[in-house]
PDB file of C-alpha atoms and ligand atoms in Angstrom:
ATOM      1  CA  UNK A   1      21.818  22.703 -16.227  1.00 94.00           C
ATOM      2  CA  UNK A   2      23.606  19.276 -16.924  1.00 98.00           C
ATOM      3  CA  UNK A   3      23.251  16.505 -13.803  1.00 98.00           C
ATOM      4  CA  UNK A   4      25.137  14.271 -15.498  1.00 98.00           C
ATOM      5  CA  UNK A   5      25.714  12.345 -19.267  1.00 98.00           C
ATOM      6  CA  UNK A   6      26.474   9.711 -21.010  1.00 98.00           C
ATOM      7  CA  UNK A   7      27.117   8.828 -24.516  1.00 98.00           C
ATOM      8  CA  UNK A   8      23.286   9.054 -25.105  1.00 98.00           C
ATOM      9  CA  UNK A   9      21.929  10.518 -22.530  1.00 98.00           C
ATOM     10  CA  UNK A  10      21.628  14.085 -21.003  1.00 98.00           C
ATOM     11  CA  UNK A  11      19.931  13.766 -17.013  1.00 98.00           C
ATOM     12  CA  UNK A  12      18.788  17.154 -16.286  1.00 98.00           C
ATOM     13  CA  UNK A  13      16.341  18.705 -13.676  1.00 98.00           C
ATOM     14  CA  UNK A  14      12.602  18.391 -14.562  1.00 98.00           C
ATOM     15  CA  UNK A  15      10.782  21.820 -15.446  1.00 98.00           C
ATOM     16  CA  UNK A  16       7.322  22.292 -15.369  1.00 98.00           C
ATOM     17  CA  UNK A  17       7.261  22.716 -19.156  1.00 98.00           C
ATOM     18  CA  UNK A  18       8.121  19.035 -19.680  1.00 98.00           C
ATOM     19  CA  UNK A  19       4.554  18.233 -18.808  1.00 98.00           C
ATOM     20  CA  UNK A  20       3.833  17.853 -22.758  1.00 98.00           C
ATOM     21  CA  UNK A  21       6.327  15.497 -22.735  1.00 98.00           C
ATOM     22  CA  UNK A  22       6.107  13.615 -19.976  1.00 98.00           C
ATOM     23  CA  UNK A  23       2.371  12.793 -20.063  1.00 98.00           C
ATOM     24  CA  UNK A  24       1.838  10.085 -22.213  1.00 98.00           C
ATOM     25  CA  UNK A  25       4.799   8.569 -21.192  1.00 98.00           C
ATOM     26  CA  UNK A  26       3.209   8.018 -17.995  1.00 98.00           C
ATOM     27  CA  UNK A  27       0.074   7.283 -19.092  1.00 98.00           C
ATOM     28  CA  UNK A  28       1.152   4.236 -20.956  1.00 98.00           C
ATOM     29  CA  UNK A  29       0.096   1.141 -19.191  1.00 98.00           C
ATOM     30  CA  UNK A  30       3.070  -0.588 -20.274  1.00 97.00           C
ATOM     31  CA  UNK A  31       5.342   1.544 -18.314  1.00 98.00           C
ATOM     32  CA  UNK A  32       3.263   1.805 -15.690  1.00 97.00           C
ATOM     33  CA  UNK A  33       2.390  -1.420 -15.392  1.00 97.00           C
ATOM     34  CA  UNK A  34       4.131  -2.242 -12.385  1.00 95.00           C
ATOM     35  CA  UNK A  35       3.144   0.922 -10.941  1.00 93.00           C
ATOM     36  CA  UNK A  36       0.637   0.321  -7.707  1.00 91.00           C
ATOM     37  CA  UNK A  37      -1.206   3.506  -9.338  1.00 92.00           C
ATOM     38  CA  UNK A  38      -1.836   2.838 -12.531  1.00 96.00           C
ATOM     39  CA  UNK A  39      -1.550   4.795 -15.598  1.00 98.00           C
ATOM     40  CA  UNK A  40      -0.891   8.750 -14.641  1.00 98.00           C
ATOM     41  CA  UNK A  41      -3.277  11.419 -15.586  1.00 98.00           C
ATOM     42  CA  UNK A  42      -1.740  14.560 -17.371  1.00 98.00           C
ATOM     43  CA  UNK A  43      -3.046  16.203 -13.197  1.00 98.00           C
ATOM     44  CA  UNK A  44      -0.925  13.603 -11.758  1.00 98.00           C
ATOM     45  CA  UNK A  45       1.918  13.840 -13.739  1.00 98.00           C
ATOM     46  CA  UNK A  46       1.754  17.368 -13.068  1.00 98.00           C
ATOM     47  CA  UNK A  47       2.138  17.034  -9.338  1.00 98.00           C
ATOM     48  CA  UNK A  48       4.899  14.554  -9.745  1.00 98.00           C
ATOM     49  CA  UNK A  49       6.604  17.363 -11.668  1.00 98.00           C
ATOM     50  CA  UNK A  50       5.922  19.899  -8.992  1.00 98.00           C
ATOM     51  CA  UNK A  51       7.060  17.281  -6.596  1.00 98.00           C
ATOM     52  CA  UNK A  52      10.663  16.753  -8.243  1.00 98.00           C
ATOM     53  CA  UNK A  53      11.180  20.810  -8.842  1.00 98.00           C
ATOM     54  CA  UNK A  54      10.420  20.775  -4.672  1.00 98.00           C
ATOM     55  CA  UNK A  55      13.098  17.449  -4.375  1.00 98.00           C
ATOM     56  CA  UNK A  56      15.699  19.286  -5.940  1.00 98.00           C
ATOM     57  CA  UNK A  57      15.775  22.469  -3.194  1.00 98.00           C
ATOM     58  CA  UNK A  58      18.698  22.227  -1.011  1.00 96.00           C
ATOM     59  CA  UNK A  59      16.469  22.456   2.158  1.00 97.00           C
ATOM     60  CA  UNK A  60      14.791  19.737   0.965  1.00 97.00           C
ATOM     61  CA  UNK A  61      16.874  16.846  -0.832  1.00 97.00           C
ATOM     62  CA  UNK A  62      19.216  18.711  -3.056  1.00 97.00           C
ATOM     63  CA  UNK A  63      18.394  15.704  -5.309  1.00 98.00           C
ATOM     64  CA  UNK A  64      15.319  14.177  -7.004  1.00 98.00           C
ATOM     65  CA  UNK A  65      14.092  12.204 -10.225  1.00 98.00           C
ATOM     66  CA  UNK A  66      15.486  13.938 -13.352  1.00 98.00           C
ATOM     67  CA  UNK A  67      14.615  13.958 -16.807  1.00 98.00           C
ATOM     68  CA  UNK A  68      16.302  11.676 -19.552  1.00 99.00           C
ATOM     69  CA  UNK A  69      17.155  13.395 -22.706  1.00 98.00           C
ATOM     70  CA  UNK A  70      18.395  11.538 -26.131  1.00 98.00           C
ATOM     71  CA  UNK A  71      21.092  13.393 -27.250  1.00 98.00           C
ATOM     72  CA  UNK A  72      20.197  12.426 -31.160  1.00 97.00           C
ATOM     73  CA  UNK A  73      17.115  14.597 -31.236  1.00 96.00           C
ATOM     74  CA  UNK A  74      16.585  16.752 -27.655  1.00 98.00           C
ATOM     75  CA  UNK A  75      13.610  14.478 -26.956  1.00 98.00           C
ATOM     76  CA  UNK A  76      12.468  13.525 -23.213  1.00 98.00           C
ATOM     77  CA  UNK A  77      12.285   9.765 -23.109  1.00 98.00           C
ATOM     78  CA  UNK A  78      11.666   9.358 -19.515  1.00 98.00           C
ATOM     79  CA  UNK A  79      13.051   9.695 -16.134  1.00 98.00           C
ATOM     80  CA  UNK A  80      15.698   8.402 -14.231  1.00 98.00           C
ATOM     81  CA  UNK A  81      17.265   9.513 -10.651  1.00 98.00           C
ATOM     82  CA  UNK A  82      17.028   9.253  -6.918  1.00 98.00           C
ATOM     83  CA  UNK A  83      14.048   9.458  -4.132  1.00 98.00           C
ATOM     84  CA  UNK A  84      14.666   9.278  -0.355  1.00 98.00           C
ATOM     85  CA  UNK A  85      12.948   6.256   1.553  1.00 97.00           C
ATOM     86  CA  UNK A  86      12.076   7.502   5.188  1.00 97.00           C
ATOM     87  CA  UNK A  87      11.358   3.483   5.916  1.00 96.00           C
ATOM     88  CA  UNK A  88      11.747   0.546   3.633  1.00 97.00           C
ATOM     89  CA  UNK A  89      11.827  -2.357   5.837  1.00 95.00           C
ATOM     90  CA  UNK A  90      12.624  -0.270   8.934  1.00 96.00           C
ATOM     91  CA  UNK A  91      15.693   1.623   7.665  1.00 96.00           C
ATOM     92  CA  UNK A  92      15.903   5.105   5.508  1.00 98.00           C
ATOM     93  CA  UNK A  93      17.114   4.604   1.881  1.00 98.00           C
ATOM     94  CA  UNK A  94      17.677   6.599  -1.156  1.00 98.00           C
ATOM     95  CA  UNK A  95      16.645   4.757  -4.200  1.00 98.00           C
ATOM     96  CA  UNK A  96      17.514   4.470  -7.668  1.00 98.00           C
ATOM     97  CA  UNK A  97      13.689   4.660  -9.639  1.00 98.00           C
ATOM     98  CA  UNK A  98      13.767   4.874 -13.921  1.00 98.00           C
ATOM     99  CA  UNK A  99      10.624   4.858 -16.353  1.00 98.00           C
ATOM    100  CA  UNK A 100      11.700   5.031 -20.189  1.00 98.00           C
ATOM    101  CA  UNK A 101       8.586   5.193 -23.159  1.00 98.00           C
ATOM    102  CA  UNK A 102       8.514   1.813 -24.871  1.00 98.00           C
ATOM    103  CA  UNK A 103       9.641   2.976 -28.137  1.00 97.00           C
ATOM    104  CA  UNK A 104      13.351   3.666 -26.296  1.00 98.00           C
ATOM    105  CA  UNK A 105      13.383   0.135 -24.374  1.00 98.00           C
ATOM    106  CA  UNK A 106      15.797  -2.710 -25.247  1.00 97.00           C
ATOM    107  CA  UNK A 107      18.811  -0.725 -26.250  1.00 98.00           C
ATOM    108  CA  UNK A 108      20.404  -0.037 -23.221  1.00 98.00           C
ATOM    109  CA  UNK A 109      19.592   3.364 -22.372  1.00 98.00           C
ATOM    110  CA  UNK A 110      18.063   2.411 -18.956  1.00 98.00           C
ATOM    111  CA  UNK A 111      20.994   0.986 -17.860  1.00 98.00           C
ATOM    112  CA  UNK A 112      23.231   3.516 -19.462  1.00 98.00           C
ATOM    113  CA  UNK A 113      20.824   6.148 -17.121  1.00 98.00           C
ATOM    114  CA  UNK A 114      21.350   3.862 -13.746  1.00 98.00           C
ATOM    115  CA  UNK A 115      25.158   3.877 -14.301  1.00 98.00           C
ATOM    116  CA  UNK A 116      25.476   7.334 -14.495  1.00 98.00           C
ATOM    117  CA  UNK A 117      22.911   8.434 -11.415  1.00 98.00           C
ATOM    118  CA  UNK A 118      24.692   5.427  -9.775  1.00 98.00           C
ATOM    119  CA  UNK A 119      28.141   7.156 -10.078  1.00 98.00           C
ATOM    120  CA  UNK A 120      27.072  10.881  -9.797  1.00 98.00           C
ATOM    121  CA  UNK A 121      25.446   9.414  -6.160  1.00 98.00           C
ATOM    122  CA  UNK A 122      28.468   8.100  -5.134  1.00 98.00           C
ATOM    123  CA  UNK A 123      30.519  10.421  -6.323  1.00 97.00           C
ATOM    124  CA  UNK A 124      29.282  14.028  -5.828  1.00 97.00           C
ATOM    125  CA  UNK A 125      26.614  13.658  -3.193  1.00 97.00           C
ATOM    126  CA  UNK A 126      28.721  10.959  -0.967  1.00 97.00           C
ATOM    127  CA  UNK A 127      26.225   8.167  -0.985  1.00 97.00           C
ATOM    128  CA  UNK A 128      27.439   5.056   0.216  1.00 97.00           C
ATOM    129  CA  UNK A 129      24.717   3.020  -0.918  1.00 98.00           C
ATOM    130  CA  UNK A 130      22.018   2.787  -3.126  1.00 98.00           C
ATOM    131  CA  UNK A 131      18.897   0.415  -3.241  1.00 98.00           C
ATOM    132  CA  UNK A 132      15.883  -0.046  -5.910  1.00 98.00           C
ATOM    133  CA  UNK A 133      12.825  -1.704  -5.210  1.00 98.00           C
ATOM    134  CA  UNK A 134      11.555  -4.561  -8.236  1.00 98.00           C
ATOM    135  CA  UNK A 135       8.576  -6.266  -7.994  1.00 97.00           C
ATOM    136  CA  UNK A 136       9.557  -9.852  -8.782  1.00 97.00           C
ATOM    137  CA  UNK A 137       7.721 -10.394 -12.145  1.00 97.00           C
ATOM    138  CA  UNK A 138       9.582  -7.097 -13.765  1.00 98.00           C
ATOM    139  CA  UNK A 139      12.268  -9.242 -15.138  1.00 98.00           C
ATOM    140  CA  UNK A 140      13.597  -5.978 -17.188  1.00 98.00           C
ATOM    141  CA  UNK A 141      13.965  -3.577 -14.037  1.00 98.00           C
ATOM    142  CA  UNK A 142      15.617  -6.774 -12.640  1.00 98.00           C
ATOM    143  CA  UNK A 143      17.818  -7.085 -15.315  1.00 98.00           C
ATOM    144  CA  UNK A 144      18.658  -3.294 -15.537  1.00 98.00           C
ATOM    145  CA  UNK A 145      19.833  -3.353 -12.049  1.00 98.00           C
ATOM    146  CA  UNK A 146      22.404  -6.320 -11.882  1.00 98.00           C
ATOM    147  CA  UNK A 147      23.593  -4.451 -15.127  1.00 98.00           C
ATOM    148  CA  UNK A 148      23.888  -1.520 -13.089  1.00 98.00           C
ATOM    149  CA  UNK A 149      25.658  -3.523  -9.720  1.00 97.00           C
ATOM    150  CA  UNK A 150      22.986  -4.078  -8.280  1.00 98.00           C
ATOM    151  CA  UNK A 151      22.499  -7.218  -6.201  1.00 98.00           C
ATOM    152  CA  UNK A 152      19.264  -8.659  -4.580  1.00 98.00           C
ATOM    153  CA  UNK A 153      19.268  -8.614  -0.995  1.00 98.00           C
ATOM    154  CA  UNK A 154      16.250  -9.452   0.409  1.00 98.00           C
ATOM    155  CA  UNK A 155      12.335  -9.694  -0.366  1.00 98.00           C
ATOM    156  CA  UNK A 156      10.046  -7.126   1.468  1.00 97.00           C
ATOM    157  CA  UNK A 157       6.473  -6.773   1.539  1.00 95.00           C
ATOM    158  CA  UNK A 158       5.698  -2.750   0.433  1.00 92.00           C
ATOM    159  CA  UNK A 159       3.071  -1.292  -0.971  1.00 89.00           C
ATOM    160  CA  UNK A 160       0.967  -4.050  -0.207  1.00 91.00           C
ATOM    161  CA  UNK A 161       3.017  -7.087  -1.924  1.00 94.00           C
ATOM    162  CA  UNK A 162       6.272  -8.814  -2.592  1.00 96.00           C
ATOM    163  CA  UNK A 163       8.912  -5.947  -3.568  1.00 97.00           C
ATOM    164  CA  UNK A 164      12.332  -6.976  -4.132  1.00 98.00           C
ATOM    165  CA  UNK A 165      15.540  -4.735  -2.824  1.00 98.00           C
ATOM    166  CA  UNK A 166      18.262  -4.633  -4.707  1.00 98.00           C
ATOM    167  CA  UNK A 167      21.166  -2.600  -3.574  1.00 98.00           C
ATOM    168  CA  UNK A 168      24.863  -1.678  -4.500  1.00 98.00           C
ATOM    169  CA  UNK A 169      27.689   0.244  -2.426  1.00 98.00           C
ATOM    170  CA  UNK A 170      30.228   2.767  -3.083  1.00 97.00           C
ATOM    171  CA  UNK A 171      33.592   1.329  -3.716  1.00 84.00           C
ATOM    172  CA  UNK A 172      35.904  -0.585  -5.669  1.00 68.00           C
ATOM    173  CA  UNK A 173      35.109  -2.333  -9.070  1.00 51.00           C
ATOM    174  CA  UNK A 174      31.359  -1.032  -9.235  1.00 47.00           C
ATOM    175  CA  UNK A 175      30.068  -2.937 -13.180  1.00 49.00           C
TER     176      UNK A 175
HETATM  177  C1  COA B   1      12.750  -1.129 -17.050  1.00 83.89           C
HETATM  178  C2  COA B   1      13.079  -0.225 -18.215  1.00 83.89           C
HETATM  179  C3  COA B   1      13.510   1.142 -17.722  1.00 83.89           C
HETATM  180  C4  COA B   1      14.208  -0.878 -19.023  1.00 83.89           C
HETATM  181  O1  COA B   1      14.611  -0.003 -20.045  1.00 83.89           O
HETATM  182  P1  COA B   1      15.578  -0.478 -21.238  1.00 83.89           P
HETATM  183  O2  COA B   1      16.182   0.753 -21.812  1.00 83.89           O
HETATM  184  O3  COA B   1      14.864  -1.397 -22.131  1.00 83.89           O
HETATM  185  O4  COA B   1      16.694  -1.289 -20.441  1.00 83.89           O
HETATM  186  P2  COA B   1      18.067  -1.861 -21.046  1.00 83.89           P
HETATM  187  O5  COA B   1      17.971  -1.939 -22.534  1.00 83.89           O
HETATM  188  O6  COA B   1      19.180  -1.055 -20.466  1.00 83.89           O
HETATM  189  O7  COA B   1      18.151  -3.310 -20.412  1.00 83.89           O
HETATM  190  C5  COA B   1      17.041  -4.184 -20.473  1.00 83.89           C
HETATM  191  C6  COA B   1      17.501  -5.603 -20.204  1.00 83.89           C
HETATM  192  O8  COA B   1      16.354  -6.400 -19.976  1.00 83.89           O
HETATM  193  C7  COA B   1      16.379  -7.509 -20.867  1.00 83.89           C
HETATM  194  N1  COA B   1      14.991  -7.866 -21.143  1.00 83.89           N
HETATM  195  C8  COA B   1      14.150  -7.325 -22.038  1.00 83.89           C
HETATM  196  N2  COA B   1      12.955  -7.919 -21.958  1.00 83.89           N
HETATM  197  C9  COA B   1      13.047  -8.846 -20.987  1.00 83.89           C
HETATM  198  C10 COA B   1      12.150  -9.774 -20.422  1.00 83.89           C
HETATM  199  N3  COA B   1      10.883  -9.864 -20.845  1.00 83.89           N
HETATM  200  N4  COA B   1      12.597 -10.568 -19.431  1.00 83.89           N
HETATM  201  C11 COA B   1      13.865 -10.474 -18.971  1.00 83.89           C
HETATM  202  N5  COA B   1      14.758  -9.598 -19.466  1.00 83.89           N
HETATM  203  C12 COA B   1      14.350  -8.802 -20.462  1.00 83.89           C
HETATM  204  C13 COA B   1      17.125  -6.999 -22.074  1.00 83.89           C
HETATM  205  O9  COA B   1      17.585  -8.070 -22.856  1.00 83.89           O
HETATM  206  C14 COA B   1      18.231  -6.214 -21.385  1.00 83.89           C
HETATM  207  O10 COA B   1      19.231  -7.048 -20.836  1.00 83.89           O
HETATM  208  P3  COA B   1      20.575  -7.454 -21.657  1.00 83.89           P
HETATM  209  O11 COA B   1      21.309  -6.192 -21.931  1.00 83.89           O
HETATM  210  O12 COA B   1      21.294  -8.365 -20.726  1.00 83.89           O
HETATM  211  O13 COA B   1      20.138  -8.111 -22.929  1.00 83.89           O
HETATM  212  C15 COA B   1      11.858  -0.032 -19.116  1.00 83.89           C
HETATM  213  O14 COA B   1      11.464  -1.300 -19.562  1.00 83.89           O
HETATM  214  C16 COA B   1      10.708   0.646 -18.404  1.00 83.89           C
HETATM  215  O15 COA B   1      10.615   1.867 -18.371  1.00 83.89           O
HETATM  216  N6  COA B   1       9.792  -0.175 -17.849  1.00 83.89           N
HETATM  217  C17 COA B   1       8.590   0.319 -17.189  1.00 83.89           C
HETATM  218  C18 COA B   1       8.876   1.087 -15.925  1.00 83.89           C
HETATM  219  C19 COA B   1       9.491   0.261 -14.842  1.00 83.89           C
HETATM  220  O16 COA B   1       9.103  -0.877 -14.640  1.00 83.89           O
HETATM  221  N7  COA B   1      10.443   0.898 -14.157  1.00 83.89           N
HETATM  222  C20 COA B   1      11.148   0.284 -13.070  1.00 83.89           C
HETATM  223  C21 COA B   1      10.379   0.279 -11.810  1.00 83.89           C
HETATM  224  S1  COA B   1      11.285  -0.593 -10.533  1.00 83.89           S
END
């Protein structure tokens, strides 16, 4: 099952079988380097697996983070979808969260994976807005989302520091 694609990029539904995969992507320190957590374990990337396979029920969000594919060679480079907010700064969101392995960074494909989550939000689950949380010093996330439409709207404190909300809406002209 296709969620959506690009030019790249196939975003497809996690399985538990992508665990391989997925592993020492999140266990690089790089890409988690902004993470409150830490580097993942191969456990905890196991129950963040089981977590998006429960996202994805109908009953429960009927959407979740998905897997990234490369089109060139069938290989899992990361994830890139949507996660409901019960309260960031007093109001429920859905947000826009991506993690790509290093070796894939720098030629686009993030942003190329926001557009097209962006657009399948908008456009086939009726979202009318969209936000992802930065914290200030991750100039790349920063940069991903204004590529994706994304404009800053205010500075929150989450997760115990400075996060930054950037958010874009449903409508004419999205970038
Ligand atoms: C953030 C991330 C997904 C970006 O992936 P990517 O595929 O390299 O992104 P893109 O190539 O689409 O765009 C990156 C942009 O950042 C720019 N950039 C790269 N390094 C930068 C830096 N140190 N400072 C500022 N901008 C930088 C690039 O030039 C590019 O912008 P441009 O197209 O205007 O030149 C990837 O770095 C990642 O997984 N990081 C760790 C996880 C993370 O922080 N996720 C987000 C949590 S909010």
């Amino acid at each position: 099952m296709v969620i959506t694609e690009t030019d790249r990029l196939v975003l497809r539904p996690f399985e538990l079988s992508d665990l391989d995969a997925l592993t020492p992507i999140l266990a690089d320190p790089e890409v988690m380097r902004f993470s409150v957590s830490g580097p993942w374990s191969r456990e905890r990337t196991l129950r963040f697996l089981q977590g998006c396979v429960a996202d994805y029920a109908e009953e429960r969000w009927g959407f979740g983070l998905w897997a990234v594919v490369h089109k060139r060679d069938a290989q899992l480079i990361g994830y890139c979808g949507l996660s409901r907010f019960a309260d960031v700064d007093g109001v429920a969101e859905v947000e826009i969260g991506f993690r790509l392995a290093p070796e894939y960074w720098g030629r686009g494909l993030a942003t190329e994976a926001v557009r097209a989550v962006r657009d399948y939000a908008f456009e086939h689950l009726g979202m009318r807005r969209l936000i992802s949380m930065i914290e200030p010093e991750n100039s790349r996330s920063i940069r991903v989302a204004e590529k994706a439409g994304m404009v800053r709207e205010k500075e929150i404190w989450k997760w115990g520091r400075p996060v930054l909300v950037y958010a874009v809406f449903a409508g004419p002209s999205p970038m």
